[in-house]
């Protein structure tokens, strides 16, 4: 349970493994190692490896990790926190065992053409906020179907007055506006962070492309923030674009 920076990521075995990886890369590409991109926890190992290489080599920050930090900061915006709270309400509701079994049954019986399971968020991987919100959005048809489901009617009748009121509130809030906000936010903003992170994780993408990828993401975000004469602010609230 020791700190990552102390010894957990700084063993001799890891250094030997990293050196072997560098050796294979040099043989495959017939070139020296110029940079070793890592996250904070592995910087100590990378520095030791760089010192042991014959050529001059620098340690740098891993592009995918840095891209995820952008999403992490974005998730602190009141705008994003509000949408995450709405998605979380949907996730918790449809993840109830009996409710989830109704989704599976509805799919099997052909009542729903799409019955995807909700996706939980991972707080340490903020680019997955995109998947979390999209997963909640996909529950729209299922939630609209529930009031017509006999199993759900029985489940609802068995609830207390307080529990029924809570369920009624969820149905009222899961309206067209909620789904439209999720659709617009993910298509105009979060998808670009997700895409940048995935591209940076590809072994075929050189570090030299990173700054261009960042600029491309910024261009796409600018387009989304200014689309349809300010729809971002109209739909998501005054000042939403400025928060981003």
PDB file of N, CA and C in Angstrom, residues 90-91 94-95 100 103 114-119 133-145 174 179:
ATOM      1  N   UNK A  90     -30.452   8.317 -13.670  1.00  0.00           N
ATOM      2  CA  UNK A  90     -30.930   7.303 -14.615  1.00  0.00           C
ATOM      3  C   UNK A  90     -30.242   5.971 -14.347  1.00  0.00           C
ATOM      4  N   UNK A  91     -28.908   6.025 -14.182  1.00  0.00           N
ATOM      5  CA  UNK A  91     -28.139   4.795 -13.976  1.00  0.00           C
ATOM      6  C   UNK A  91     -28.603   4.048 -12.732  1.00  0.00           C
ATOM      7  N   UNK A  94     -32.217   2.385 -13.367  1.00  0.00           N
ATOM      8  CA  UNK A  94     -32.296   1.226 -14.265  1.00  0.00           C
ATOM      9  C   UNK A  94     -31.391   0.086 -13.820  1.00  0.00           C
ATOM     10  N   UNK A  95     -30.476   0.348 -12.857  1.00  0.00           N
ATOM     11  CA  UNK A  95     -29.581  -0.702 -12.367  1.00  0.00           C
ATOM     12  C   UNK A  95     -30.184  -1.503 -11.217  1.00  0.00           C
ATOM     13  N   UNK A 100     -33.745  -3.894 -14.040  1.00  0.00           N
ATOM     14  CA  UNK A 100     -32.841  -4.367 -15.087  1.00  0.00           C
ATOM     15  C   UNK A 100     -33.350  -5.664 -15.714  1.00  0.00           C
ATOM     16  N   UNK A 103     -35.756  -4.922 -18.397  1.00  0.00           N
ATOM     17  CA  UNK A 103     -35.096  -4.520 -19.644  1.00  0.00           C
ATOM     18  C   UNK A 103     -34.729  -5.749 -20.469  1.00  0.00           C
ATOM     19  N   UNK A 114     -33.898  -1.736 -28.948  1.00  0.00           N
ATOM     20  CA  UNK A 114     -32.615  -1.418 -28.334  1.00  0.00           C
ATOM     21  C   UNK A 114     -32.782  -1.484 -26.830  1.00  0.00           C
ATOM     22  N   UNK A 115     -31.984  -2.293 -26.168  1.00  0.00           N
ATOM     23  CA  UNK A 115     -32.086  -2.437 -24.715  1.00  0.00           C
ATOM     24  C   UNK A 115     -30.689  -2.587 -24.123  1.00  0.00           C
ATOM     25  N   UNK A 116     -29.873  -1.561 -24.326  1.00  0.00           N
ATOM     26  CA  UNK A 116     -28.499  -1.609 -23.845  1.00  0.00           C
ATOM     27  C   UNK A 116     -28.449  -1.423 -22.334  1.00  0.00           C
ATOM     28  N   UNK A 117     -27.536  -2.122 -21.700  1.00  0.00           N
ATOM     29  CA  UNK A 117     -27.350  -1.956 -20.261  1.00  0.00           C
ATOM     30  C   UNK A 117     -26.701  -0.604 -19.989  1.00  0.00           C
ATOM     31  N   UNK A 118     -27.031  -0.004 -18.860  1.00  0.00           N
ATOM     32  CA  UNK A 118     -26.429   1.274 -18.483  1.00  0.00           C
ATOM     33  C   UNK A 118     -24.943   1.078 -18.173  1.00  0.00           C
ATOM     34  N   UNK A 119     -24.157   2.115 -18.411  1.00  0.00           N
ATOM     35  CA  UNK A 119     -22.711   2.073 -18.194  1.00  0.00           C
ATOM     36  C   UNK A 119     -22.371   2.921 -16.978  1.00  0.00           C
ATOM     37  N   UNK A 133     -22.570   9.147 -19.906  1.00  0.00           N
ATOM     38  CA  UNK A 133     -23.722   9.951 -20.314  1.00  0.00           C
ATOM     39  C   UNK A 133     -24.435   9.305 -21.485  1.00  0.00           C
ATOM     40  N   UNK A 134     -23.666   8.765 -22.440  1.00  0.00           N
ATOM     41  CA  UNK A 134     -24.297   8.080 -23.578  1.00  0.00           C
ATOM     42  C   UNK A 134     -25.064   6.846 -23.097  1.00  0.00           C
ATOM     43  N   UNK A 135     -24.497   6.134 -22.120  1.00  0.00           N
ATOM     44  CA  UNK A 135     -25.179   4.960 -21.587  1.00  0.00           C
ATOM     45  C   UNK A 135     -26.502   5.320 -20.947  1.00  0.00           C
ATOM     46  N   UNK A 136     -26.523   6.459 -20.219  1.00  0.00           N
ATOM     47  CA  UNK A 136     -27.777   6.918 -19.615  1.00  0.00           C
ATOM     48  C   UNK A 136     -28.770   7.331 -20.695  1.00  0.00           C
ATOM     49  N   UNK A 137     -28.258   7.993 -21.718  1.00  0.00           N
ATOM     50  CA  UNK A 137     -29.141   8.434 -22.813  1.00  0.00           C
ATOM     51  C   UNK A 137     -29.819   7.255 -23.493  1.00  0.00           C
ATOM     52  N   UNK A 138     -29.127   6.157 -23.631  1.00  0.00           N
ATOM     53  CA  UNK A 138     -29.689   4.978 -24.299  1.00  0.00           C
ATOM     54  C   UNK A 138     -30.830   4.348 -23.498  1.00  0.00           C
ATOM     55  N   UNK A 139     -31.007   4.775 -22.251  1.00  0.00           N
ATOM     56  CA  UNK A 139     -32.087   4.218 -21.432  1.00  0.00           C
ATOM     57  C   UNK A 139     -33.423   4.896 -21.721  1.00  0.00           C
ATOM     58  N   UNK A 140     -33.412   5.948 -22.558  1.00  0.00           N
ATOM     59  CA  UNK A 140     -34.632   6.682 -22.859  1.00  0.00           C
ATOM     60  C   UNK A 140     -35.797   5.805 -23.317  1.00  0.00           C
ATOM     61  N   UNK A 141     -35.602   4.966 -24.350  1.00  0.00           N
ATOM     62  CA  UNK A 141     -36.707   4.117 -24.811  1.00  0.00           C
ATOM     63  C   UNK A 141     -37.186   3.136 -23.741  1.00  0.00           C
ATOM     64  N   UNK A 142     -36.254   2.612 -22.949  1.00  0.00           N
ATOM     65  CA  UNK A 142     -36.627   1.658 -21.898  1.00  0.00           C
ATOM     66  C   UNK A 142     -37.470   2.334 -20.821  1.00  0.00           C
ATOM     67  N   UNK A 143     -37.059   3.523 -20.401  1.00  0.00           N
ATOM     68  CA  UNK A 143     -37.813   4.239 -19.370  1.00  0.00           C
ATOM     69  C   UNK A 143     -39.197   4.631 -19.887  1.00  0.00           C
ATOM     70  N   UNK A 144     -39.285   4.989 -21.162  1.00  0.00           N
ATOM     71  CA  UNK A 144     -40.581   5.321 -21.746  1.00  0.00           C
ATOM     72  C   UNK A 144     -41.490   4.087 -21.815  1.00  0.00           C
ATOM     73  N   UNK A 145     -40.889   2.916 -21.957  1.00  0.00           N
ATOM     74  CA  UNK A 145     -41.649   1.664 -22.055  1.00  0.00           C
ATOM     75  C   UNK A 145     -42.159   1.181 -20.692  1.00  0.00           C
ATOM     76  N   UNK A 174     -37.143  12.587 -16.786  1.00  0.00           N
ATOM     77  CA  UNK A 174     -36.617  11.912 -17.983  1.00  0.00           C
ATOM     78  C   UNK A 174     -37.482  12.267 -19.188  1.00  0.00           C
ATOM     79  N   UNK A 179     -32.956  14.230 -22.573  1.00  0.00           N
ATOM     80  CA  UNK A 179     -32.270  13.427 -23.597  1.00  0.00           C
ATOM     81  C   UNK A 179     -31.603  14.332 -24.633  1.00  0.00           C
TER      82      UNK A 179
END
